[in-house]
Amino acid sequence: MTQRKIIIDTDPGQDDAVAILVALASPEDIDVLGITCVAGNVPLDLTTRNARIVCELAGKPEVRVFAGCDRPLGRDLVTAEHVHGKTGLDGPDLPEPTMAMADGHAVDFIIDSLRDHAPGTVTLCPLGPLTNIATALQKAPDIARRIAKIVLMGGGYFEGGNITPAAEFNIYVDPEAADIVFKCGAPIVVMPLDVTHKALVTKDRNDAFRDIGSPVGIAVAQMTEFFERFDKEKYGSDGAPLHDPCVIAYLIQPDLFQGRHINVEIETHSELTMGMTVADWWGVTDRAPNATFMNGIDADGFFDLLTARLARL
Ligand code: BDR
Ligand code: CA
């Protein structure tokens, strides 16, 4: 696999943190042009703080971290401290960051990066609400045809939702933004709850992270230990789903995942099902396919990949 240029758009979040660490540990596959932060799991001042903590944990303070949108396009921000703790990165005791934020707005960085590189060479990796990406598409519609691919974590079909019965958190927080992204015409790969709820950090898998023995391995084990209490209580599952690293793992080893190229629309009107990803899995409409919607994962292969990559940092 050749090296891919990516922008990670994120709201860290312990699972976002693991995704960022795996990307930064994989320079032969992934060139992280920058990290763009958005309000989501916690407000923007904390997601920008947390992204920098993670870069410093990885030993990569030179990574450019940009601040983006501090609220959804047309709604009040909904956050998820009930899952991620009050900082969004509760669990390990990590130092406050000393690296500076990059100058400029995340949305402009996304636009400029897509315009400055050859068409089809920059992949966007949204791991939070889609506000930054949608704002970039609204401000500069020409970028849509320059995007190599959008590989995002969001939505759910067979699993339903995790913030409402119908909606997954990232899509629910800013459904209008998600609607813009899913209609933009760029190739889209979706890692929904249908995949991520099969990527559970069992005790053995978390022990493998901790047994790396490095500050990164220990911090990741502590993050997932914190994060898992919520899902264990809610679903009675074996451990926390590592949602966002599925996006990065797909870039490195796409054959870990299976899905279908189908039509996916976002519900933006019904209060009952707001933010639902209406996935035409069975092809019962004649709506044109616009996304590859994943449903299967080789979970052991996924955790082997994560552990091997995290061990490099
Ligand atoms: C998504 O929401 C956030 O809580 C996680 O970081 C992930 O991106 C899962 O629904
Ligand atoms: Ca996230």
Tab-separated table of C-alpha atoms and ligand atoms in Angstrom:
chain	number	residue	atom	x	y	z
A	1	MET	CA	0.000	0.000	0.000
A	2	THR	CA	1.366	3.421	-0.917
A	3	GLN	CA	1.523	6.304	1.517
A	4	ARG	CA	-1.667	8.343	1.673
A	5	LYS	CA	-1.950	11.994	2.644
A	6	ILE	CA	-4.693	12.467	5.191
A	7	ILE	CA	-6.340	15.090	7.362
A	8	ILE	CA	-7.737	13.761	10.635
A	9	ASP	CA	-10.823	15.735	11.652
A	10	THR	CA	-11.505	14.877	15.260
A	11	ASP	CA	-13.069	15.537	18.678
A	12	PRO	CA	-10.790	13.587	21.069
A	13	GLY	CA	-12.174	11.441	22.808
A	14	GLN	CA	-10.195	8.378	23.942
A	15	ASP	CA	-11.015	6.408	20.784
A	16	ASP	CA	-10.063	9.394	18.629
A	17	ALA	CA	-6.788	9.470	20.563
A	18	VAL	CA	-6.030	5.845	19.691
A	19	ALA	CA	-6.825	6.565	16.037
A	20	ILE	CA	-4.424	9.516	16.003
A	21	LEU	CA	-1.694	7.464	17.686
A	22	VAL	CA	-2.029	4.623	15.176
A	23	ALA	CA	-1.891	7.084	12.257
A	24	LEU	CA	1.199	8.819	13.638
A	25	ALA	CA	2.815	5.409	14.157
A	26	SER	CA	2.327	4.449	10.501
A	27	PRO	CA	4.402	6.808	8.334
A	28	GLU	CA	4.924	4.225	5.581
A	29	ASP	CA	1.154	4.119	5.017
A	30	ILE	CA	-0.036	7.496	6.212
A	31	ASP	CA	1.208	11.077	5.979
A	32	VAL	CA	-0.804	13.175	8.463
A	33	LEU	CA	-0.953	16.624	6.851
A	34	GLY	CA	-2.694	18.019	9.904
A	35	ILE	CA	-5.249	17.408	12.601
A	36	THR	CA	-8.386	19.549	12.527
A	37	CYS	CA	-10.423	19.756	15.712
A	38	VAL	CA	-14.161	20.132	16.027
A	39	ALA	CA	-16.570	20.413	18.937
A	40	GLY	CA	-18.162	17.059	19.715
A	41	ASN	CA	-17.411	14.724	22.593
A	42	VAL	CA	-16.380	17.831	24.545
A	43	PRO	CA	-16.256	21.543	23.594
A	44	LEU	CA	-13.623	22.822	21.171
A	45	ASP	CA	-11.238	24.188	23.815
A	46	LEU	CA	-10.903	20.639	25.159
A	47	THR	CA	-10.723	18.812	21.809
A	48	THR	CA	-7.851	21.120	20.761
A	49	ARG	CA	-6.152	20.503	24.110
A	50	ASN	CA	-6.620	16.757	23.855
A	51	ALA	CA	-5.366	16.497	20.268
A	52	ARG	CA	-2.142	18.211	21.309
A	53	ILE	CA	-1.766	15.980	24.378
A	54	VAL	CA	-1.998	12.989	22.044
A	55	CYS	CA	0.585	14.371	19.585
A	56	GLU	CA	2.987	14.980	22.454
A	57	LEU	CA	2.300	11.509	23.853
A	58	ALA	CA	3.271	10.168	20.415
A	59	GLY	CA	6.483	12.230	20.525
A	60	LYS	CA	5.306	14.264	17.520
A	61	PRO	CA	4.843	17.883	18.667
A	62	GLU	CA	5.551	19.030	15.112
A	63	VAL	CA	2.141	17.837	13.884
A	64	ARG	CA	-0.078	20.776	12.979
A	65	VAL	CA	-3.268	20.956	15.051
A	66	PHE	CA	-5.960	23.414	13.936
A	67	ALA	CA	-9.023	24.687	15.762
A	68	GLY	CA	-12.249	24.410	13.803
A	69	CYS	CA	-15.952	24.938	14.378
A	70	ASP	CA	-17.093	25.319	17.956
A	71	ARG	CA	-20.721	24.371	17.312
A	72	PRO	CA	-22.880	22.528	14.779
A	73	LEU	CA	-24.143	24.328	11.670
A	74	GLY	CA	-27.568	25.150	13.046
A	75	ARG	CA	-28.017	23.539	16.437
A	76	ASP	CA	-26.807	23.678	19.991
A	77	LEU	CA	-23.815	21.474	20.699
A	78	VAL	CA	-24.528	18.102	22.318
A	79	THR	CA	-21.492	16.626	24.113
A	80	ALA	CA	-20.654	13.185	25.540
A	81	GLU	CA	-18.932	13.680	28.880
A	82	HIS	CA	-21.088	10.787	30.123
A	83	VAL	CA	-18.921	8.530	27.936
A	84	HIS	CA	-15.541	10.266	27.780
A	85	GLY	CA	-15.355	12.036	31.160
A	86	LYS	CA	-15.221	15.757	31.808
A	87	THR	CA	-11.971	16.362	29.889
A	88	GLY	CA	-12.915	14.017	27.033
A	89	LEU	CA	-9.659	12.168	27.657
A	90	ASP	CA	-10.221	10.898	31.201
A	91	GLY	CA	-8.287	7.825	32.285
A	92	PRO	CA	-4.535	8.376	32.035
A	93	ASP	CA	-2.784	11.195	33.855
A	94	LEU	CA	-1.134	13.044	30.959
A	95	PRO	CA	0.641	16.430	31.080
A	96	GLU	CA	-0.964	19.575	29.724
A	97	PRO	CA	0.311	20.233	26.175
A	98	THR	CA	3.070	22.736	25.512
A	99	MET	CA	2.977	22.711	21.694
A	100	ALA	CA	1.190	25.670	20.108
A	101	MET	CA	-1.921	25.461	17.983
A	102	ALA	CA	-1.284	25.973	14.257
A	103	ASP	CA	-2.293	29.359	12.868
A	104	GLY	CA	-5.496	29.636	10.895
A	105	HIS	CA	-8.898	27.999	10.967
A	106	ALA	CA	-9.303	24.260	10.451
A	107	VAL	CA	-11.803	24.841	7.654
A	108	ASP	CA	-9.316	26.954	5.696
A	109	PHE	CA	-6.616	24.354	6.250
A	110	ILE	CA	-8.890	21.672	4.801
A	111	ILE	CA	-9.720	23.842	1.771
A	112	ASP	CA	-6.115	24.920	1.165
A	113	SER	CA	-4.752	21.394	1.530
A	114	LEU	CA	-7.195	20.056	-1.049
A	115	ARG	CA	-6.411	22.903	-3.450
A	116	ASP	CA	-2.647	22.739	-2.953
A	117	HIS	CA	-2.320	19.006	-3.615
A	118	ALA	CA	-3.141	17.212	-6.849
A	119	PRO	CA	-6.789	16.186	-7.161
A	120	GLY	CA	-7.475	12.762	-5.683
A	121	THR	CA	-4.466	12.716	-3.377
A	122	VAL	CA	-5.840	13.930	-0.015
A	123	THR	CA	-8.098	11.691	2.085
A	124	LEU	CA	-10.308	13.172	4.803
A	125	CYS	CA	-10.750	11.145	7.989
A	126	PRO	CA	-13.598	12.563	10.085
A	127	LEU	CA	-13.838	11.023	13.552
A	128	GLY	CA	-16.375	13.436	15.034
A	129	PRO	CA	-19.365	15.543	13.982
A	130	LEU	CA	-19.024	16.595	10.341
A	131	THR	CA	-19.226	20.362	10.950
A	132	ASN	CA	-15.723	21.261	9.738
A	133	ILE	CA	-15.974	19.163	6.579
A	134	ALA	CA	-19.447	20.488	5.689
A	135	THR	CA	-18.359	24.069	6.315
A	136	ALA	CA	-15.371	23.571	4.006
A	137	LEU	CA	-17.671	22.127	1.317
A	138	GLN	CA	-20.071	25.064	1.691
A	139	LYS	CA	-17.294	27.644	1.542
A	140	ALA	CA	-15.392	26.022	-1.330
A	141	PRO	CA	-17.635	23.644	-3.323
A	142	ASP	CA	-14.766	23.023	-5.787
A	143	ILE	CA	-12.960	20.886	-3.205
A	144	ALA	CA	-15.532	18.065	-3.436
A	145	ARG	CA	-14.076	16.737	-6.693
A	146	ARG	CA	-10.508	17.039	-5.346
A	147	ILE	CA	-11.107	14.749	-2.331
A	148	ALA	CA	-9.551	11.295	-2.797
A	149	LYS	CA	-11.931	9.734	-0.303
A	150	ILE	CA	-13.760	10.506	2.907
A	151	VAL	CA	-13.349	7.645	5.397
A	152	LEU	CA	-15.498	8.464	8.402
A	153	MET	CA	-16.760	6.992	11.643
A	154	GLY	CA	-20.460	7.586	12.036
A	155	GLY	CA	-23.938	6.169	11.765
A	156	GLY	CA	-25.398	2.739	12.293
A	157	TYR	CA	-28.034	0.636	10.606
A	158	PHE	CA	-28.341	-2.866	12.041
A	159	GLU	CA	-27.110	-1.635	15.444
A	160	GLY	CA	-29.432	1.362	15.594
A	161	GLY	CA	-28.067	4.337	17.502
A	162	ASN	CA	-26.049	5.058	20.627
A	163	ILE	CA	-27.263	8.571	21.496
A	164	THR	CA	-30.901	8.001	20.492
A	165	PRO	CA	-32.504	4.706	19.453
A	166	ALA	CA	-32.024	5.747	15.821
A	167	ALA	CA	-28.891	7.894	15.722
A	168	GLU	CA	-25.178	7.532	16.302
A	169	PHE	CA	-23.479	10.404	18.159
A	170	ASN	CA	-21.306	11.944	15.401
A	171	ILE	CA	-24.198	12.171	12.950
A	172	TYR	CA	-26.765	13.185	15.583
A	173	VAL	CA	-24.709	16.155	16.791
A	174	ASP	CA	-24.748	17.793	13.362
A	175	PRO	CA	-27.159	16.050	10.984
A	176	GLU	CA	-27.256	18.991	8.570
A	177	ALA	CA	-23.479	18.775	8.225
A	178	ALA	CA	-23.669	15.028	7.677
A	179	ASP	CA	-26.313	15.557	5.012
A	180	ILE	CA	-24.018	17.957	3.134
A	181	VAL	CA	-21.112	15.504	3.323
A	182	PHE	CA	-23.112	12.470	2.195
A	183	LYS	CA	-24.423	14.457	-0.774
A	184	CYS	CA	-21.077	15.991	-1.800
A	185	GLY	CA	-20.217	13.439	-4.484
A	186	ALA	CA	-16.782	12.439	-3.133
A	187	PRO	CA	-16.155	8.708	-2.545
A	188	ILE	CA	-17.224	7.894	1.036
A	189	VAL	CA	-16.405	4.921	3.262
A	190	VAL	CA	-18.457	4.652	6.467
A	191	MET	CA	-17.451	2.859	9.663
A	192	PRO	CA	-20.795	2.670	11.488
A	193	LEU	CA	-21.676	1.168	14.864
A	194	ASP	CA	-22.391	-2.058	12.947
A	195	VAL	CA	-18.621	-2.417	12.621
A	196	THR	CA	-17.344	-0.656	15.721
A	197	HIS	CA	-19.541	-2.624	18.110
A	198	LYS	CA	-17.658	-5.696	16.874
A	199	ALA	CA	-14.293	-4.068	17.712
A	200	LEU	CA	-14.433	-4.534	21.475
A	201	VAL	CA	-11.458	-4.094	23.775
A	202	THR	CA	-11.681	-7.325	25.752
A	203	LYS	CA	-9.436	-7.817	28.775
A	204	ASP	CA	-6.874	-9.785	26.727
A	205	ARG	CA	-6.750	-7.076	24.075
A	206	ASN	CA	-6.299	-4.357	26.677
A	207	ASP	CA	-3.611	-6.397	28.422
A	208	ALA	CA	-1.815	-6.535	25.071
A	209	PHE	CA	-1.860	-2.722	24.896
A	210	ARG	CA	-0.579	-2.424	28.477
A	211	ASP	CA	2.063	-5.100	27.919
A	212	ILE	CA	3.666	-2.941	25.249
A	213	GLY	CA	5.089	-1.360	28.379
A	214	SER	CA	5.691	2.079	26.871
A	215	PRO	CA	3.977	5.319	28.009
A	216	VAL	CA	1.794	5.057	24.881
A	217	GLY	CA	0.757	1.444	25.526
A	218	ILE	CA	-0.012	2.148	29.190
A	219	ALA	CA	-1.956	5.348	28.384
A	220	VAL	CA	-4.037	3.551	25.746
A	221	ALA	CA	-4.859	0.772	28.229
A	222	GLN	CA	-5.909	3.394	30.800
A	223	MET	CA	-8.007	5.277	28.246
A	224	THR	CA	-9.927	2.214	27.162
A	225	GLU	CA	-10.405	1.140	30.778
A	226	PHE	CA	-12.072	4.468	31.488
A	227	PHE	CA	-14.091	4.476	28.291
A	228	GLU	CA	-15.307	0.890	28.657
A	229	ARG	CA	-17.282	1.372	31.856
A	230	PHE	CA	-19.974	3.158	29.853
A	231	ASP	CA	-20.457	0.466	27.208
A	232	LYS	CA	-20.199	-2.387	29.687
A	233	GLU	CA	-23.027	-0.864	31.698
A	234	LYS	CA	-25.084	0.059	28.661
A	235	TYR	CA	-24.693	-2.993	26.454
A	236	GLY	CA	-23.337	-5.606	28.838
A	237	SER	CA	-20.494	-5.995	26.317
A	238	ASP	CA	-16.998	-7.361	26.952
A	239	GLY	CA	-15.311	-3.981	26.634
A	240	ALA	CA	-15.299	-0.632	24.885
A	241	PRO	CA	-15.822	-0.407	21.146
A	242	LEU	CA	-12.801	1.267	19.577
A	243	HIS	CA	-14.842	3.251	17.083
A	244	ASP	CA	-12.497	5.764	15.499
A	245	PRO	CA	-9.389	3.587	14.986
A	246	CYS	CA	-11.457	1.594	12.461
A	247	VAL	CA	-11.027	4.544	10.077
A	248	ILE	CA	-7.237	4.475	10.308
A	249	ALA	CA	-7.052	0.683	10.214
A	250	TYR	CA	-9.064	0.767	6.981
A	251	LEU	CA	-6.447	3.000	5.376
A	252	ILE	CA	-3.679	0.604	6.349
A	253	GLN	CA	-5.424	-2.744	5.853
A	254	PRO	CA	-8.760	-2.359	4.043
A	255	ASP	CA	-9.278	-6.106	3.786
A	256	LEU	CA	-10.006	-6.192	7.538
A	257	PHE	CA	-13.451	-4.782	6.684
A	258	GLN	CA	-16.442	-5.874	4.604
A	259	GLY	CA	-19.362	-3.786	3.435
A	260	ARG	CA	-21.585	-2.768	0.548
A	261	HIS	CA	-21.632	0.207	-1.775
A	262	ILE	CA	-25.127	1.571	-1.166
A	263	ASN	CA	-27.222	4.701	-0.831
A	264	VAL	CA	-27.067	6.396	2.575
A	265	GLU	CA	-29.241	9.400	3.416
A	266	ILE	CA	-29.312	11.415	6.635
A	267	GLU	CA	-32.546	12.179	8.467
A	268	THR	CA	-32.653	15.902	9.214
A	269	HIS	CA	-36.348	16.520	9.913
A	270	SER	CA	-37.944	13.941	12.189
A	271	GLU	CA	-37.425	14.639	15.898
A	272	LEU	CA	-37.888	10.924	16.545
A	273	THR	CA	-35.174	9.710	14.175
A	274	MET	CA	-33.030	12.853	13.813
A	275	GLY	CA	-29.528	11.996	12.583
A	276	MET	CA	-30.383	8.468	11.486
A	277	THR	CA	-28.261	7.050	8.664
A	278	VAL	CA	-30.933	5.615	6.395
A	279	ALA	CA	-28.857	2.929	4.720
A	280	ASP	CA	-30.401	1.147	1.734
A	281	TRP	CA	-28.555	-2.066	2.577
A	282	TRP	CA	-31.044	-4.242	0.715
A	283	GLY	CA	-31.285	-2.031	-2.360
A	284	VAL	CA	-35.009	-1.417	-2.002
A	285	THR	CA	-34.887	2.076	-3.523
A	286	ASP	CA	-33.523	3.347	-6.795
A	287	ARG	CA	-31.462	6.007	-5.028
A	288	ALA	CA	-27.918	6.077	-6.344
A	289	PRO	CA	-25.182	4.537	-4.151
A	290	ASN	CA	-23.081	7.245	-2.503
A	291	ALA	CA	-21.115	5.378	0.193
A	292	THR	CA	-19.428	2.110	1.035
A	293	PHE	CA	-21.158	1.196	4.287
A	294	MET	CA	-19.194	-1.320	6.327
A	295	ASN	CA	-20.760	-4.091	8.368
A	296	GLY	CA	-18.008	-6.633	9.066
A	297	ILE	CA	-14.565	-6.578	10.655
A	298	ASP	CA	-11.835	-9.094	11.384
A	299	ALA	CA	-11.616	-7.974	15.013
A	300	ASP	CA	-8.564	-10.061	15.916
A	301	GLY	CA	-6.699	-8.778	12.875
A	302	PHE	CA	-7.733	-5.236	13.770
A	303	PHE	CA	-6.405	-5.468	17.341
A	304	ASP	CA	-3.201	-7.164	16.168
A	305	LEU	CA	-2.635	-4.252	13.783
A	306	LEU	CA	-3.330	-1.637	16.472
A	307	THR	CA	-1.059	-3.296	19.019
A	308	ALA	CA	1.784	-3.677	16.525
A	309	ARG	CA	1.552	-0.045	15.407
A	310	LEU	CA	1.195	1.415	18.928
A	311	ALA	CA	4.273	-0.560	19.978
A	312	ARG	CA	6.342	1.563	17.586
A	313	LEU	CA	5.751	4.806	19.486
B	1	BDR	C1	-18.395	8.222	18.110
B	1	BDR	O1	-18.807	9.197	19.055
B	1	BDR	C2	-17.759	9.513	19.928
B	1	BDR	O2	-18.203	9.403	21.234
B	1	BDR	C3	-16.604	8.602	19.605
B	1	BDR	O3	-15.390	9.313	19.688
B	1	BDR	C4	-16.888	8.151	18.199
B	1	BDR	O4	-16.336	9.035	17.249
B	1	BDR	C5	-19.092	6.916	18.430
B	1	BDR	O5	-20.476	7.079	18.348
B	2	CA	CA	-14.740	10.770	17.860
